Coordinates of C-alpha atoms in Angstrom, one line a residue:
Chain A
X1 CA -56.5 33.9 -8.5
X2 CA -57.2 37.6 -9.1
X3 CA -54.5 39.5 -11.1
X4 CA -53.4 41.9 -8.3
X5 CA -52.8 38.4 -6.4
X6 CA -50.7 37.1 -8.8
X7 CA -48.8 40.9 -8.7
X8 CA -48.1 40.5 -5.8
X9 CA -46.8 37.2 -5.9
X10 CA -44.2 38.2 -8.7
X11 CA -42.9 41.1 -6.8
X12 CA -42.4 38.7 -3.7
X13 CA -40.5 36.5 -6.0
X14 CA -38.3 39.6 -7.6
X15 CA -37.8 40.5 -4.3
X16 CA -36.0 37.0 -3.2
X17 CA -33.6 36.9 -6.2
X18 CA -32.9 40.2 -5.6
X19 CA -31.8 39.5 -1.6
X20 CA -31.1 36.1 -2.7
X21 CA -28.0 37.8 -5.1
X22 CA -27.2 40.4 -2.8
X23 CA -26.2 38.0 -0.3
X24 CA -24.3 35.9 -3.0
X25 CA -22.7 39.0 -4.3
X26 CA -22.0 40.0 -0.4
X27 CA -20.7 36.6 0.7
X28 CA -18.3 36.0 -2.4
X29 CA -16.3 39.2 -2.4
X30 CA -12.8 38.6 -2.8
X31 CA -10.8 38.9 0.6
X32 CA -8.0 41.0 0.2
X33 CA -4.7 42.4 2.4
X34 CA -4.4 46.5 2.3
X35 CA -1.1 48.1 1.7
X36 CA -1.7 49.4 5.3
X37 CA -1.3 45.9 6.6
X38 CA 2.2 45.8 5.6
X39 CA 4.5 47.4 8.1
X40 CA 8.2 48.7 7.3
X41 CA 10.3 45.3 6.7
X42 CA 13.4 44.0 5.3
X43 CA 12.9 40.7 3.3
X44 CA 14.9 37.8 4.0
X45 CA 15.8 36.5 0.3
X46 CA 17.3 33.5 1.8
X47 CA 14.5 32.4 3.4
X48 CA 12.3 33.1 0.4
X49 CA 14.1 30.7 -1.0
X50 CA 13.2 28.5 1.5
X51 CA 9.4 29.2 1.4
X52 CA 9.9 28.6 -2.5
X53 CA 10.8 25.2 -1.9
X54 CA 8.5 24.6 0.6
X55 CA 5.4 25.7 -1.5
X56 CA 6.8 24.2 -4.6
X57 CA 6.3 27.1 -6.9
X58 CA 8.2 25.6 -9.6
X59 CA 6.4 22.3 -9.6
X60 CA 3.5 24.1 -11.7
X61 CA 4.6 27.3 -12.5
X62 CA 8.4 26.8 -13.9
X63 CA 8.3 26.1 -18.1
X64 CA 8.0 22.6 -18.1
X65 CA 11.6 20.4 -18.5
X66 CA 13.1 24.1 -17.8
X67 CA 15.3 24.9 -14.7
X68 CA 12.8 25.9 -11.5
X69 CA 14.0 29.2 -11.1
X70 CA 12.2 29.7 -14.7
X71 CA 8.7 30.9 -13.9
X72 CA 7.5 31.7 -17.6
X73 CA 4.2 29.3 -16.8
X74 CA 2.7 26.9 -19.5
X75 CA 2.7 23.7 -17.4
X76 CA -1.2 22.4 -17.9
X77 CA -3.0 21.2 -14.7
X78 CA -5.8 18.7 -15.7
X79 CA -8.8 18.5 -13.1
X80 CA -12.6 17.5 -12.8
X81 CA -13.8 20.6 -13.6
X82 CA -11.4 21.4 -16.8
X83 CA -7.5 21.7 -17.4
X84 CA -5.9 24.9 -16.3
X85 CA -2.5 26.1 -17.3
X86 CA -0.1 27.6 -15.2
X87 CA 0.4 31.6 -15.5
X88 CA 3.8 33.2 -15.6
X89 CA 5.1 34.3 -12.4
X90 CA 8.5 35.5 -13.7
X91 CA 9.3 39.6 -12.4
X92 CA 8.8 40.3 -15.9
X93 CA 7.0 43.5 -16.1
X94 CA 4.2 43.1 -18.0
X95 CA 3.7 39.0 -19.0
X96 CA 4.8 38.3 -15.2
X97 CA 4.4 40.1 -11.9
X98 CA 6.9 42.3 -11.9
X99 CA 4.7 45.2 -11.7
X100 CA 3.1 44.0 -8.7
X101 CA 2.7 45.6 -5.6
X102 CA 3.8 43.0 -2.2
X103 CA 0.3 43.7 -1.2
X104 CA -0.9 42.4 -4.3
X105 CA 1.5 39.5 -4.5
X106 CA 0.6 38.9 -0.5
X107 CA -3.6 38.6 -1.7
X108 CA -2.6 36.6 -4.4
X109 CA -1.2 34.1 -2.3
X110 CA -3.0 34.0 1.1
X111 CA -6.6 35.5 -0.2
X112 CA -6.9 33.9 -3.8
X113 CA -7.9 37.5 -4.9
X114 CA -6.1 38.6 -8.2
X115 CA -4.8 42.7 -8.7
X116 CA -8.2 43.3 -10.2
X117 CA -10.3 41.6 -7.6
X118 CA -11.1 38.5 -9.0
X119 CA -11.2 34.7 -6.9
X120 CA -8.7 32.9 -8.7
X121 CA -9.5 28.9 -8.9
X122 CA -8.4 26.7 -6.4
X123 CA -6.1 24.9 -8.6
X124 CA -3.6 27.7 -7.4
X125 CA -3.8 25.6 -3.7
X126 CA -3.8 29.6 -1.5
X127 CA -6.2 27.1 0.5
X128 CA -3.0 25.5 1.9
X129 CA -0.7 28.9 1.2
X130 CA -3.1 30.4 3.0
X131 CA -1.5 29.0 6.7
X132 CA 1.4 30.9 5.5
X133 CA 3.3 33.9 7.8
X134 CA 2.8 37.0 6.2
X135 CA 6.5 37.4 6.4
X136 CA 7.4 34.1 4.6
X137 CA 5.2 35.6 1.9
X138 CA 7.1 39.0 1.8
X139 CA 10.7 36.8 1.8
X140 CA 8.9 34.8 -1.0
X141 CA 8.0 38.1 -2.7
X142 CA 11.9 39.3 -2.6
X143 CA 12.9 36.2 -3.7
X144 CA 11.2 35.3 -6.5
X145 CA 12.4 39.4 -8.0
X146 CA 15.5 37.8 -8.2
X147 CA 14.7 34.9 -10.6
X148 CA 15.1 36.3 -14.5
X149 CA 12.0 37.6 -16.0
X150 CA 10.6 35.4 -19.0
X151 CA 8.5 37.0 -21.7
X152 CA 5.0 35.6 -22.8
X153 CA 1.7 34.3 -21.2
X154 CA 0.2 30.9 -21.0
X155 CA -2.9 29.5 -22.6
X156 CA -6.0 30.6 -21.1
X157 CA -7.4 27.7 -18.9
X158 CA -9.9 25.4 -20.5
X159 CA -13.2 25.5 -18.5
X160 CA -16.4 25.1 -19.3
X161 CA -19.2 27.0 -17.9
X162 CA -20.1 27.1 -14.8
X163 CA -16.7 26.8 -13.6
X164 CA -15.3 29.5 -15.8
X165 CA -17.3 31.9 -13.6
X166 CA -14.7 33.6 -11.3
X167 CA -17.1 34.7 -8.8
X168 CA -18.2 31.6 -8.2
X169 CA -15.5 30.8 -6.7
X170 CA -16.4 33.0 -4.2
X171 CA -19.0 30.3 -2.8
X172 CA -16.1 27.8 -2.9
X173 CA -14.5 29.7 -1.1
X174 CA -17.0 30.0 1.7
X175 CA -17.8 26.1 1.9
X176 CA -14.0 25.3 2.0
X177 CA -11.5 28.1 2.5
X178 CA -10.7 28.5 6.4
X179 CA -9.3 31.6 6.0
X180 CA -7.8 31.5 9.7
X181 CA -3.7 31.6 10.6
X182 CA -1.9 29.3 11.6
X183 CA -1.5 28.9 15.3
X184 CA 0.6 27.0 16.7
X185 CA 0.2 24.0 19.7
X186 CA 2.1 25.4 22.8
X187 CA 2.0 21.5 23.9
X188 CA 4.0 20.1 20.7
X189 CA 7.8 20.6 20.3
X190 CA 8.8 23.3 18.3
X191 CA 9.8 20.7 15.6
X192 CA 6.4 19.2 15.5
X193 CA 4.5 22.9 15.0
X194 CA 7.2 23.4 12.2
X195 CA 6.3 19.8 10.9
X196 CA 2.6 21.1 11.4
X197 CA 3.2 24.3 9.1
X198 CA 4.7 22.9 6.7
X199 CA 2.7 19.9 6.3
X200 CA -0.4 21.6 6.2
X201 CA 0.5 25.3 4.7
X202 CA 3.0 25.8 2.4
X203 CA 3.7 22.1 1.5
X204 CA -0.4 21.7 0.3
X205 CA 0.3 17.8 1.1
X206 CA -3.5 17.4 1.5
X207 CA -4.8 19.1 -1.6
X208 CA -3.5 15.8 -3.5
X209 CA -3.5 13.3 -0.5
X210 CA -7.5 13.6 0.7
X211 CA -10.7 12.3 -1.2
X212 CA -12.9 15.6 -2.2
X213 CA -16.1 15.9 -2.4
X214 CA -18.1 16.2 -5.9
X215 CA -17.0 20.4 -5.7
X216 CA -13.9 20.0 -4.8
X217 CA -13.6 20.6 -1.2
X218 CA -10.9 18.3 0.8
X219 CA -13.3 15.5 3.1
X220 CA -12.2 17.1 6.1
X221 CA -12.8 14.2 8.3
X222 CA -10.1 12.0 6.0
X223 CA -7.5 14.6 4.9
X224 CA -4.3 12.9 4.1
X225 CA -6.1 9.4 3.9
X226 CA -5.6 9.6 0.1
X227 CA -8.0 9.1 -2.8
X228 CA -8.2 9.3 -6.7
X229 CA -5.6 11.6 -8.1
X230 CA -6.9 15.1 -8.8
X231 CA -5.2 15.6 -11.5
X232 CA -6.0 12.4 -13.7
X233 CA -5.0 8.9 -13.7
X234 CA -4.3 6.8 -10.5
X235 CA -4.7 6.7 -6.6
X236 CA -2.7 9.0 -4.1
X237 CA -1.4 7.1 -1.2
X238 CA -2.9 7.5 2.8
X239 CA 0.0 9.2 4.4
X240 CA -1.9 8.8 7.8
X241 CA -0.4 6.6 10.3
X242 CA -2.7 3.6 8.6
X243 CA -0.3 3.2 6.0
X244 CA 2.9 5.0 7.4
X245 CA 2.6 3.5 11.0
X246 CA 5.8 1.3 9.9
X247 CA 7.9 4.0 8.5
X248 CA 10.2 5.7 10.9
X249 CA 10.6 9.3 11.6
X250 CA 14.0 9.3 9.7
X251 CA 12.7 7.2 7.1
X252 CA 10.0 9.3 6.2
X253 CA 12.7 12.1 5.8
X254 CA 14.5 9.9 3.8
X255 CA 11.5 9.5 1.6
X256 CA 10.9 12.9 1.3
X257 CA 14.9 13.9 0.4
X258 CA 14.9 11.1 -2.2
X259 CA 11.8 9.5 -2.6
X260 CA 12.7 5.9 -1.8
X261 CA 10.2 4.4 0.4
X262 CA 11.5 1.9 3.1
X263 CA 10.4 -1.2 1.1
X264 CA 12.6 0.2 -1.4
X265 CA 10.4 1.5 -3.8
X266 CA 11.2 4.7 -5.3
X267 CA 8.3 7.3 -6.1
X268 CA 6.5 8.3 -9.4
X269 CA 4.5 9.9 -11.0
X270 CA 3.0 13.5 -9.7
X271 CA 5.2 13.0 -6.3
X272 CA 8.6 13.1 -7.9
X273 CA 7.8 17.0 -8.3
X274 CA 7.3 17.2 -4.9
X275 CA 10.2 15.5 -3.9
X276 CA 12.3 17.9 -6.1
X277 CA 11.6 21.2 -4.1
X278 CA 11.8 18.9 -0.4
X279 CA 15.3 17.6 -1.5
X280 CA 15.8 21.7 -1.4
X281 CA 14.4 22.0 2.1
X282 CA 17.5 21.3 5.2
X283 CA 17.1 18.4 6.6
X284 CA 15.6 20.4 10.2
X285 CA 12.9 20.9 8.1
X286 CA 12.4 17.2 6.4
X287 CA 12.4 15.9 9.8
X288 CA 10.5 18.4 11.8
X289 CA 7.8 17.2 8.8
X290 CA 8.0 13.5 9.2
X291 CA 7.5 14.3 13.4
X292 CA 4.1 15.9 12.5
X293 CA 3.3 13.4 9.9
X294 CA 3.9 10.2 12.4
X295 CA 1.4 12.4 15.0
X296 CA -1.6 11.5 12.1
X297 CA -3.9 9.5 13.5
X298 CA -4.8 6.3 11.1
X299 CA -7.8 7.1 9.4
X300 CA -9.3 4.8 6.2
X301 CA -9.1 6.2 3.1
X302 CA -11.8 6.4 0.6
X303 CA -12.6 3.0 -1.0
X304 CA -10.1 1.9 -3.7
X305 CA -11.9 1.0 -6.7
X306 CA -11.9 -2.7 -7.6
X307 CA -9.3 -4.0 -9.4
X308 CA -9.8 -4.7 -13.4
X309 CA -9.4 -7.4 -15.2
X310 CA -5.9 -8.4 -15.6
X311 CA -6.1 -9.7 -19.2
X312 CA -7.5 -7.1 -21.7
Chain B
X1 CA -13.7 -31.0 -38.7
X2 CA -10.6 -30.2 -39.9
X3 CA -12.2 -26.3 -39.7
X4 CA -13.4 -27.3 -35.7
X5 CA -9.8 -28.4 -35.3
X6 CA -7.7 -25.0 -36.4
X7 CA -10.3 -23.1 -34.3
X8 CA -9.5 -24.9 -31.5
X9 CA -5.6 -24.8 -32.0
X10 CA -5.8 -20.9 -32.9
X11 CA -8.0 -20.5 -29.9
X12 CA -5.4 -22.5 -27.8
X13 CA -2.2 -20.8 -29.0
X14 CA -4.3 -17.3 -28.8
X15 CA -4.6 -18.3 -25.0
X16 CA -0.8 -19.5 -25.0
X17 CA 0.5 -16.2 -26.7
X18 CA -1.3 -14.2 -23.9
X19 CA -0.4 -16.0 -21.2
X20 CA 3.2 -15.1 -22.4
X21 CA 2.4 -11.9 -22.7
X22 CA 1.0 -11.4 -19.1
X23 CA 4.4 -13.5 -18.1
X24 CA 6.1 -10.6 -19.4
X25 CA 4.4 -8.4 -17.1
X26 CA 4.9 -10.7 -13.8
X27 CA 8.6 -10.5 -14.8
X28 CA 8.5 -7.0 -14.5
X29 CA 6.7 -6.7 -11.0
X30 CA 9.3 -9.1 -10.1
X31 CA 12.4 -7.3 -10.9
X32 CA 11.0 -4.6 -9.8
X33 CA 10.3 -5.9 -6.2
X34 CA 14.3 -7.0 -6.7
X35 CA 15.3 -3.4 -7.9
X36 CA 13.2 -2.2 -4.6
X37 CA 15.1 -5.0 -2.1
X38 CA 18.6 -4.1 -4.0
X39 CA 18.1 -0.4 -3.5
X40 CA 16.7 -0.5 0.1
X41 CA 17.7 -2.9 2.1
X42 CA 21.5 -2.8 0.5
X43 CA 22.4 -0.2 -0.8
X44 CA 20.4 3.0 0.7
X45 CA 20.1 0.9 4.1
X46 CA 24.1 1.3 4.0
X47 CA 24.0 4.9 3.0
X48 CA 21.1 5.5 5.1
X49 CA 23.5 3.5 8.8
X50 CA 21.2 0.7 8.9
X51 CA 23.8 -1.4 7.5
X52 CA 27.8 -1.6 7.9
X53 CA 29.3 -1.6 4.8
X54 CA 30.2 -4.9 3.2
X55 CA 31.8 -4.2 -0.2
X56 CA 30.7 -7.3 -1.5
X57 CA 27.0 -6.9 -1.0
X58 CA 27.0 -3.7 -2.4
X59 CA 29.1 -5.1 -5.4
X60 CA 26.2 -7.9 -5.5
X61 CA 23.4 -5.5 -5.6
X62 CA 24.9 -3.3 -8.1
X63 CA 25.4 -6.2 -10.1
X64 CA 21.8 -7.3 -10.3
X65 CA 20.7 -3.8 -10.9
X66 CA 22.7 -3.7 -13.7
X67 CA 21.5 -7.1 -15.4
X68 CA 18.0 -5.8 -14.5
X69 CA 18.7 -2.4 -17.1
X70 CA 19.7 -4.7 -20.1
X71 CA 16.8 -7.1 -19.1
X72 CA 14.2 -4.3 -19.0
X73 CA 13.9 -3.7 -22.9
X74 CA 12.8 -6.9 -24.1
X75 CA 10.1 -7.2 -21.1
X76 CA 8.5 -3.9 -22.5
X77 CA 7.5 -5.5 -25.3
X78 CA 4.8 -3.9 -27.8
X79 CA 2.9 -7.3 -27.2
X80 CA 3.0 -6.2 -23.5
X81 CA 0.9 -3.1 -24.6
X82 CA -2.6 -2.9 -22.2
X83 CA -1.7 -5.6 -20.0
X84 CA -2.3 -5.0 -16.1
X85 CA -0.2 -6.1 -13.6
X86 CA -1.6 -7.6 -10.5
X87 CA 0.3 -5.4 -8.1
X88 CA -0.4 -1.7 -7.2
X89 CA 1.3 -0.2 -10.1
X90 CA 0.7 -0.6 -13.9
X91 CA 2.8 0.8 -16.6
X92 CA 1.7 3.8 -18.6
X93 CA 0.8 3.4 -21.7
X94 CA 3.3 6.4 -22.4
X95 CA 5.7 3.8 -22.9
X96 CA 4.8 2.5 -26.2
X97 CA 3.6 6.1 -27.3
X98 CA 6.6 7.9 -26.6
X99 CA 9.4 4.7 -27.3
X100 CA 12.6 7.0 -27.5
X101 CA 11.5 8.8 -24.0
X102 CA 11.4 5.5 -22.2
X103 CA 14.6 3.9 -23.9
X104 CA 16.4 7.0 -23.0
X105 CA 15.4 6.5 -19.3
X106 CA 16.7 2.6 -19.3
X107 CA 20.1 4.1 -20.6
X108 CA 20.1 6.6 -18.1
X109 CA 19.3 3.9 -15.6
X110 CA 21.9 1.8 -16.8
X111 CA 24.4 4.4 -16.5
X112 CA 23.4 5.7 -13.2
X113 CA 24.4 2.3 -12.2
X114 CA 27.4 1.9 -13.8
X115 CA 28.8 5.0 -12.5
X116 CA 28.2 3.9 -8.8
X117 CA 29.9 0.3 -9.8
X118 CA 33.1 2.6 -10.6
X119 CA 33.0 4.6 -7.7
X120 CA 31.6 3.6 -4.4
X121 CA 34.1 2.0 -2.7
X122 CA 33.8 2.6 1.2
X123 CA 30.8 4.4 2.7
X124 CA 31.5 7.7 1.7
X125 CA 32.1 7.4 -1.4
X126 CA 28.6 5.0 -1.6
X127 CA 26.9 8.1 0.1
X128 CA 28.0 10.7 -2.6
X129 CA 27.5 8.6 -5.6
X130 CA 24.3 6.7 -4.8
X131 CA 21.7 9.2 -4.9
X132 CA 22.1 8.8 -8.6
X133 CA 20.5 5.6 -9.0
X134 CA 17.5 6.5 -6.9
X135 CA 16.9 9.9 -8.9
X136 CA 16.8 7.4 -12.4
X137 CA 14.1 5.0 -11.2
X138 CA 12.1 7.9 -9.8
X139 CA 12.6 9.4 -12.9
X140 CA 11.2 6.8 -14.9
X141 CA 8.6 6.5 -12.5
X142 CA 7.7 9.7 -13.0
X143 CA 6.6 9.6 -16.7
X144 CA 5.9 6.0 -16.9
X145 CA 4.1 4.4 -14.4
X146 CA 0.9 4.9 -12.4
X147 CA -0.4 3.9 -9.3
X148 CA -4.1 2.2 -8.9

C-alpha cells in the first residue's frame, strides 16, 4: 500500500469520528422549555399539592425518617449502574432551588435538562413526569415555594465511568425517552384518561413495575408485568390484569389508600413509600387509577428466578 | 466405633436442630397467612362493607392478632438467621442486624392492636381506628421483609 494510500485512508477515518461525534453531540443535546413558552398564569397551590402527591416527590427527595414536606435530599437510590443520592429540592436559595426560574424548574422535570444544560440521570423518573401538564408542573412549582427551605447538599452520586458521563445520557434519552404529551382517549371515560395520567405520568408506576433492558430502558412490550427490583433486592409484582384480574376496581383503591391487598396481605418494602403519597391523593383519584389499571391487558412478566435452597 | 457413633448422633441432632430452625420459619409464614385472613377478610372486609359488623368476630380477630405480636419474638430467633421460607417473601436479614428497630416495630404492632381492642365498637368507630393496624404491618414490612 503506497503512503499517500494509507493518507488517505486516515483522513477518511478522521473524517467518520468527526461526523460520527457531531451527530452524537447533535442528537444528545439537552431538550429544554423557553421562558417564552410560559404564558401569564396564576398557580393553583392546592393542586400542586396534589401533583406532589401524585409524583411522590417526597418518597426520594424528603430527608429520610423526616416529615415529606422536608426536601433537604440525602436519601441514597441504589441501581445497576451505581447508587445516587437524592439532591435538595427545598426553596432554599442557594443549596435548594429557590433561585430557580419556573422555566427551569419546568425542564427539570419534563426535559431532564438541569439550569446549566446538563441530562440529568434517569433515576430522577422525568421519563414518567414527562406525561405531565405543563400547568400541573407550574402548580407543583408554587407549591413546593411554600415548603421551608433546608440548608445543605447531598452526597455526590456514586458512579463509575461510563455512567458518570452526563451527556451520555443524552443517547438514553433517545433510545427510551418519548418525549410526546399526553393525549388523552376520547373513547375512555374521563375517569379512565385520569386513571391513565396518573398511572403512567406522574405516578412513574412502570419505572419499578417493568423488566428493563441491560441499559435501563423499560421492555416496552411488558411494562407493568413486573421484574427484579431496580433498586436492589427482590421482585416487583405484575400489576397487569395477569395477577390483578381478581382484584376489584375498589379493591385496588383500597390497596392503594392502605396498602392491604385483598388476600390480606399488607405491602412492604419500596411500595410502602408509594402508598404514603396515594393515601394523600382523594379517593376520585385512587379510583379513577384502579379503572385504568383493571383496562391492562395480562401480559407475563419476565421469568422469576428459581427458587433457592430452603436450608442454608 | 464409639468415634463413628458421636458422628452419627452429632450429625443427626445437627439435622434435628435445623429442622427446628426451619419450623420456626413455617410458623411464621403461617401466622402470617392468619394475620393476612384476620386483617382482610374480618376486619378491613367490615370497614371496607363487605361484611356487616359482628362484634364478636372482630373481637375474635383482634384477639388472635394480638397473641400473634407476643408470639412473634421468640419465632425471630438468631438461630432463624439465613433461613428461607418457602413462600414469596423472606425476612430481611435487617432483622438480626438492626434488633432494637424490629423489636420496636412488634411493640408498635402490639399496640396498634390493643388500641383498636379498646376502641372499635360499632362500624364507625372500627372505620376510624383500624387503619392503625394496617399502617404497623406495612411498616414492618417496609424495613423487614423482601419479596422474591
Amino acid at each position: 500500500m503506497g503512503a499517500r494510500m494509507l493518507r488517505k485512508l486516515l483522513m477518511l477515518a478522521v473524517l467518520a469520528a468527526v461526523a460520527g461525534f457531531a451527530v452524537y453531540w447533535f442528537v444528545t443535546i439537552p431538550g429544554t422549555i423557553p421562558q417564552s413558552a410560559l404564558a401569564a398564569y396564576t398557580p393553583n397551590v392546592a393542586n400542586g399539592k396534589t401533583v406532589f402527591d401524585a409524583g411522590g416527590c417526597a418518597s426520594c427527595h424528603a430527608v429520610p425518617k423526616e416529615d415529606r414536606t422536608l426536601l433537604g435530599g440525602g436519601m441514597a437510590l441504589p441501581s445497576p449502574f451505581g447508587t445516587f443520592y437524592a439532591p435538595n429540592i427545598s426553596p432554599h436559595p442557594t443549596n435548594g432551588i429557590g433561585n430557580w426560574t419556573e422555566a427551569q424548574f419546568a425542564t427539570a422535570v419534563l426535559k431532564g435538562t438541569s439550569p446549566s444544560g446538563e441530562h440529568y440521570f434517569p433515576a430522577f423518573p422525568y421519563g414518567s413526569y414527562h406525561l405531565a401538564k405543563l400547568e400541573d408542573v407550574r402548580d407543583l412549582f408554587a407549591y413546593i415555594k411554600t415548603l421551608p427551605p433546608l440548608s445543605g447538599r447531598s452526597r455526590e452520586h456514586e458512579l463509575p465511568f461510563p455512567f458518570n458521563i452526563r451527556r451520555n445520557v443524552g443517547g438514553w434519552k433517545l433510545l427510551f425517552f418519548a418525549d410526546k404529551p399526553f393525549v388523552p382517549d376520547p373513547k375512555q371515560s374521563a375517569a379512565w384518561n385520569r386513571g391513565s395520567y396518573l398511572v403512567n405520568g406522574l405516578g412513574h408506576c412502570a419505572e419499578c413495575h417493568s423488566p428493563r433492558n441491560p441499559l435501563g430502558g423499560i421492555v416496552s412490550a411488558q411494562k407493568f408485568a413486573g421484574g427484579p427490583n431496580p433498586e436492589g433486592e427482590g421482585w416487583v409484582p405484575n400489576i397487569t390484569q395477569k395477577r390483578l384480574g381478581s382484584w376489584r376496581e375498589k379493591d385496588i383503591a383500597y390497596f392503594l389508600e392502605t396498602g392491604e391487598t385483598p388476600e390480606g396481605d399488607t405491602t412492604g418494602g419500596i411500595m410502602t413509600r408509594v402508598i404514603k403519597n396515594m393515601a394523600q391523593l382523594s379517593p376520585e383519584d385512587r379510583n379513577a387509577m384502579a379503572v385504568y389499571l383493571k383496562s391492562l391487558a395480562p401480559v407475563d412478566g419476565p421469568p422469576r428466578p428459581p427458587k433457592k435452597e430452603t436450608r442454608s | 466405633m464409639i468415634r463413628g457413633i458421636v458422628i452419627v448422633g452429632t450429625l443427626l441432632l445437627g439435622v434435628g436442630v435445623v429442622a427446628a430452625q426451619q419450623d420456626l420459619v413455617a410458623q411464621r409464614a403461617t401466622l402470617m397467612k392468619a394475620n393476612g385472613k384476620n386483617l382482610g377478610t374480618v376486619l378491613s372486609a367490615t370497614a371496607k362493607g363487605d361484611k356487616p359488623y359482628d362484634q364478636a368476630a372482630i373481637d375474635a380477630a383482634l384477639n388472635v392478632l394480638e397473641d400473634t405480636a407476643k408470639k412473634l419474638p421468640a419465632l425471630y430467633a438468631d438461630s432463624t438467621k439465613g433461613l428461607k421460607s418457602e413462600g414469596d417473601f423472606q425476612a430481611s436479614p435487617k432483622i438480626w442486624e438492626n434488633k432494637a428497630g424490629f423489636a420496636a416495630e412488634i411493640d408498635a404492632f402490639a399496640k396498634a392492636v390493643s388500641d383498636v381492642k379498646a376502641k372499635a365498637k360499632d362500624l364507625d368507630s372500627l372505620k376510624a381506628s383500624l387503619p392503625a393496624i394496617g399502617k404497623q404491618c406495612g411498616s414492618c414490612h417496609e424495613g423487614f421483609r423482601v419479596k422474591t
